[in-house]
GROMACS .gro file of C-alpha atoms in nm:
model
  196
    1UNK     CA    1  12.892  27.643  -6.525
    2UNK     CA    2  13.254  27.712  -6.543
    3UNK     CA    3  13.434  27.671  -6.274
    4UNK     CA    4  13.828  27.764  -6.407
    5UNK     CA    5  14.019  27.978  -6.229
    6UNK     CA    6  14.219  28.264  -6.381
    7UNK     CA    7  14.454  28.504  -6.307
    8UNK     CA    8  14.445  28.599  -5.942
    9UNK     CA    9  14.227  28.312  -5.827
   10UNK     CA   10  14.476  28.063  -5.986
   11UNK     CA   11  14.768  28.217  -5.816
   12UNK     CA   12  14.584  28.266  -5.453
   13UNK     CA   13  14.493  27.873  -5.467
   14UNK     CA   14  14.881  27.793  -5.591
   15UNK     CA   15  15.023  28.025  -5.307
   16UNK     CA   16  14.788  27.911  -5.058
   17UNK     CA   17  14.870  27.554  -5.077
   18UNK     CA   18  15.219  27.587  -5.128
   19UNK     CA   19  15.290  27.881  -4.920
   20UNK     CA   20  15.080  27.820  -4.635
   21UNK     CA   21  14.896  27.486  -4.640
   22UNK     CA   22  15.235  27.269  -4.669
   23UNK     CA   23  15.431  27.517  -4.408
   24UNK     CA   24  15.145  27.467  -4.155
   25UNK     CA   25  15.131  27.112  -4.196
   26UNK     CA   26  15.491  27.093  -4.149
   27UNK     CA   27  15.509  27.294  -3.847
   28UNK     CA   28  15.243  27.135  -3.693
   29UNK     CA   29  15.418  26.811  -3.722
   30UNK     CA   30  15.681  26.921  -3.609
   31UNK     CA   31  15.550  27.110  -3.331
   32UNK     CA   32  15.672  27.426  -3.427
   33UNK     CA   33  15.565  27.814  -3.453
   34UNK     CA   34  15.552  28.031  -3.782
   35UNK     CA   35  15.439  28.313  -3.588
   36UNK     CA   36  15.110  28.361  -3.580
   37UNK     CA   37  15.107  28.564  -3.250
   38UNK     CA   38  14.960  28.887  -3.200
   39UNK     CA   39  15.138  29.097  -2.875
   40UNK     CA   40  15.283  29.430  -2.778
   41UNK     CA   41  15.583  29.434  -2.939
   42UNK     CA   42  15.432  29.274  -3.302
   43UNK     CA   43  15.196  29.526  -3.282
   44UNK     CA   44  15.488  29.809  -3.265
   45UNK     CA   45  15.688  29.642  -3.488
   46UNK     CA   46  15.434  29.647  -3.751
   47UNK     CA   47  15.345  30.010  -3.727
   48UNK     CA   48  15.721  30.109  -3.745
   49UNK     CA   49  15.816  29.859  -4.037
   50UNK     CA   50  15.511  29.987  -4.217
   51UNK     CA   51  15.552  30.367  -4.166
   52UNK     CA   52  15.931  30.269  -4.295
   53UNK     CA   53  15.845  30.117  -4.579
   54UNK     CA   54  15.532  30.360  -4.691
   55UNK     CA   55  15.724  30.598  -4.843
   56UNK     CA   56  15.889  30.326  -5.116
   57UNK     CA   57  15.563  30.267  -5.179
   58UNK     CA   58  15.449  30.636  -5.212
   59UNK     CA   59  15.780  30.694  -5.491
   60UNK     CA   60  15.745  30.379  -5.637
   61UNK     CA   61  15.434  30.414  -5.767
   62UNK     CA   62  15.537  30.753  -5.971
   63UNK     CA   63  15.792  30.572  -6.139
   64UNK     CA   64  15.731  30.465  -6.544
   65UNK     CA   65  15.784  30.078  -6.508
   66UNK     CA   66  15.597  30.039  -6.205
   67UNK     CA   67  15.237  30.262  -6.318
   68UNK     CA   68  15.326  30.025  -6.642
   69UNK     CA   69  15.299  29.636  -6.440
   70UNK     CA   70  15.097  29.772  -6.139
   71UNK     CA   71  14.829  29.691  -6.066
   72UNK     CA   72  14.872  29.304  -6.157
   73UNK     CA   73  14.570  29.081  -6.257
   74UNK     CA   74  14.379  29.324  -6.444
   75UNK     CA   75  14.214  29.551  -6.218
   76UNK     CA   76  14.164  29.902  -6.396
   77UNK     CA   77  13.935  30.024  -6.136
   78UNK     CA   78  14.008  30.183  -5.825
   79UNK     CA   79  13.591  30.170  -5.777
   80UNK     CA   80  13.506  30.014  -5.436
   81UNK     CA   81  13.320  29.703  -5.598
   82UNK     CA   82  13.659  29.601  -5.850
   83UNK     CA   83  13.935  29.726  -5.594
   84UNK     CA   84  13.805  29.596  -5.243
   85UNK     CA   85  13.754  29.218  -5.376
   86UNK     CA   86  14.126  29.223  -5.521
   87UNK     CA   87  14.260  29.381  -5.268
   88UNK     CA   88  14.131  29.143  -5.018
   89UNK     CA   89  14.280  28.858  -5.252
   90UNK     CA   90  14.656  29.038  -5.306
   91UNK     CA   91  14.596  29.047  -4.898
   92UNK     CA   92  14.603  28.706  -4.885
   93UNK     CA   93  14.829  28.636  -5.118
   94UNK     CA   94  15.075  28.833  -4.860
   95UNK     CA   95  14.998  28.598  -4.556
   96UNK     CA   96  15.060  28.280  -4.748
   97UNK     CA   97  15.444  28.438  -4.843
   98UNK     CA   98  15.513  28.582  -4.534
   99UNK     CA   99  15.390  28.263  -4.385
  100UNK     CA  100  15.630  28.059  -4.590
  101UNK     CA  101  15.921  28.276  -4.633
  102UNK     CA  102  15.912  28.459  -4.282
  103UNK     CA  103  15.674  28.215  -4.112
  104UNK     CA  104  15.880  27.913  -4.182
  105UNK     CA  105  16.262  28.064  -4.258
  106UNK     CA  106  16.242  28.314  -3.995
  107UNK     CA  107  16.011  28.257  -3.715
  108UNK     CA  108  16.010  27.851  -3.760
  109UNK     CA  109  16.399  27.865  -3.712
  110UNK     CA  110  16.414  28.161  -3.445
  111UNK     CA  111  16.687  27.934  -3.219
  112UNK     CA  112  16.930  27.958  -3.497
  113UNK     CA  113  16.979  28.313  -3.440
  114UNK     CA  114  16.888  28.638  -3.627
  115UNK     CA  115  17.087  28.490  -3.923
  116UNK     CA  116  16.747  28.301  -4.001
  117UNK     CA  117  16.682  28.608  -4.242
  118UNK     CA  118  16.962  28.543  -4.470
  119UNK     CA  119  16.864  28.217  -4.535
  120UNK     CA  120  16.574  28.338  -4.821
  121UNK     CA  121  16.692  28.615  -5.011
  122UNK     CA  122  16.796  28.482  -5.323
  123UNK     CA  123  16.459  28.277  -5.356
  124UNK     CA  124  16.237  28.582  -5.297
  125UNK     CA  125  16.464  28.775  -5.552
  126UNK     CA  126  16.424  28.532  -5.798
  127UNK     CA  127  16.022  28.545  -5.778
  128UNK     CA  128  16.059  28.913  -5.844
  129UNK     CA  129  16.230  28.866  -6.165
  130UNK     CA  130  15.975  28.949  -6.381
  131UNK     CA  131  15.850  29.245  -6.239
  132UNK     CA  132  16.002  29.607  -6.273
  133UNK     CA  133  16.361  29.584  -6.229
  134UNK     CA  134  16.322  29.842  -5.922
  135UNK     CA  135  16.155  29.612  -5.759
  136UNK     CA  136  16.390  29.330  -5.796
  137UNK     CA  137  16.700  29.536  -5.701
  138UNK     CA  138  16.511  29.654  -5.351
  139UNK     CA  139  16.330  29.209  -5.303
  140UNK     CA  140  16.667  29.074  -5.179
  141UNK     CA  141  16.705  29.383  -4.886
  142UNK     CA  142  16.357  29.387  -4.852
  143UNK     CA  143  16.315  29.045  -4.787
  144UNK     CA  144  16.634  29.073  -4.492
  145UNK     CA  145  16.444  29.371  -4.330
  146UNK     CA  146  16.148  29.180  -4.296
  147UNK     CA  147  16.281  28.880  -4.195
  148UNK     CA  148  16.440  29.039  -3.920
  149UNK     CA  149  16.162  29.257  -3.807
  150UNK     CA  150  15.921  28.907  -3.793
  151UNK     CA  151  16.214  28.771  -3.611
  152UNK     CA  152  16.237  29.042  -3.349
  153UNK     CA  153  15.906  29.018  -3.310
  154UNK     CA  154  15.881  28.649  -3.297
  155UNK     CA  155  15.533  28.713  -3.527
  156UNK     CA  156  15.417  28.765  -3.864
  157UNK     CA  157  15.263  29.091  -3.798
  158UNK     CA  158  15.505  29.346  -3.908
  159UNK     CA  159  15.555  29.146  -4.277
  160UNK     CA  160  15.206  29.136  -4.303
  161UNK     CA  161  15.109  29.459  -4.253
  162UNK     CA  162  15.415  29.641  -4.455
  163UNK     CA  163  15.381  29.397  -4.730
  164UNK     CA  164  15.026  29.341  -4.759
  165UNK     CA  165  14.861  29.721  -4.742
  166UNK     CA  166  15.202  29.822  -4.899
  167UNK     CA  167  15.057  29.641  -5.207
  168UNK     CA  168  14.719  29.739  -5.151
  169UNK     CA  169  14.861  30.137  -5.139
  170UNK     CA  170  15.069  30.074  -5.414
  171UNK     CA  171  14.764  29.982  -5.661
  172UNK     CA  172  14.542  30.248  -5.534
  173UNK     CA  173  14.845  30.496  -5.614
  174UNK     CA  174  14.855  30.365  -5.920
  175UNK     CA  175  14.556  30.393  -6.043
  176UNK     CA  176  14.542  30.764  -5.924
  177UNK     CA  177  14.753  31.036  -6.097
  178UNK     CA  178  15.089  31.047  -5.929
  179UNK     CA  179  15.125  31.249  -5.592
  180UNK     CA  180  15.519  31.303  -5.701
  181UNK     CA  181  15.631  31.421  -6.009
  182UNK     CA  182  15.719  31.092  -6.224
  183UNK     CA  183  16.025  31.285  -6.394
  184UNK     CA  184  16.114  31.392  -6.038
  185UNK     CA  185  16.122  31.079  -5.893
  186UNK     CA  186  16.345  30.909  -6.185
  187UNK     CA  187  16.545  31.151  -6.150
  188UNK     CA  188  16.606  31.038  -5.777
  189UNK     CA  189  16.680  30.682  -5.897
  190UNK     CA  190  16.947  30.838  -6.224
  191UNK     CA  191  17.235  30.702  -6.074
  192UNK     CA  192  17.099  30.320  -6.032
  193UNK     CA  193  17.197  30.082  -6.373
  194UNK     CA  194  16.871  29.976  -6.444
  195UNK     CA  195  16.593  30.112  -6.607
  196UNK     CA  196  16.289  30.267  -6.401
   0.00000   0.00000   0.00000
């Protein structure tokens, strides 16, 4: 029997350790929260963050360099019995970074101030760097926005949401013709130095 781990698997056991085993260890000994609260005003958050960020989603997906990396790990199917098992996995792959980077930046140091969200940025960027240069340009603001929404909140709920069925959108748009025109939609973007 082999028990190896590949692809997705390997990286959802690497993330979950590092990204959210060692951050709740830590913050349970230091008696601290990463926000893993569920109330009124995480619920609205989420639902606003993620009807914000929906429609980057939506145009990203028409655009050349994103159909071309998306969706990662090798899933070609968009059939319930191949796309509901990853998806479930990319899922969790979005709590353990929100737990670290929002969990533990954000939330973790909430009586530092709203500044909290600047303090990851440059780290999240710099995991993005091999994935469509769109994506990299838009991980630094991205990862601001949802620092601060987790931190108005005081919860991981709005990250989690907008991140994680962001992805899961994303994929299933990609695997589906495009609902924009992918000419239209680079033509949107002309302007930016990088290629799309």
């Amino acid at each position: 029997m082999n028990l190896s781990l590949h692809g997705l698997d390997q990286r959802l056991l690497r993330d979950g350790l590092l990204f959210f085993a060692i951050p709740m260890a830590f913050a349970l000994a230091h008696d601290r929260t990463l926000g893993w609260q569920v109330d009124r005003r995480a619920v609205r958050d989420a639902l606003l963050l993620s009807a914000f960020v929906t429609p980057f989603y939506v145009v990203g997906s028409t655009l050349p360099g994103v159909r071309e990396f998306y969706p990662m790990w090798g899933l070609e199917s968009a059939a319930p019995a191949a796309f509901v098992p990853h998806a479930i996995k990319q899922f969790l792959l979005v709590v353990a970074g929100e737990t670290f980077f929002r969990g533990l930046f954000c939330v973790g140091l909430r009586e530092k101030g709203p500044w909290v969200a600047f303090i990851s940025p440059v780290i999240y960027a710099l995991l993005h760097a091999n994935k469509p240069p769109i994506e990299l340009l838009l991980s630094g603001p991205t990862d601001v926005l949802f620092g601060l929404s987790d931190y108005h909140a005081n919860s991981l709920l709005p990250s989690i949401c907008a991140h994680g069925l962001g992805l899961i959108l994303l994929d299933w748009l990609v695997l589906h013709d495009p609902l924009i025109d992918p000419e239209t939609a680079a033509g949107w973007f002309e302007w930016l130095p990088i290629v799309l």
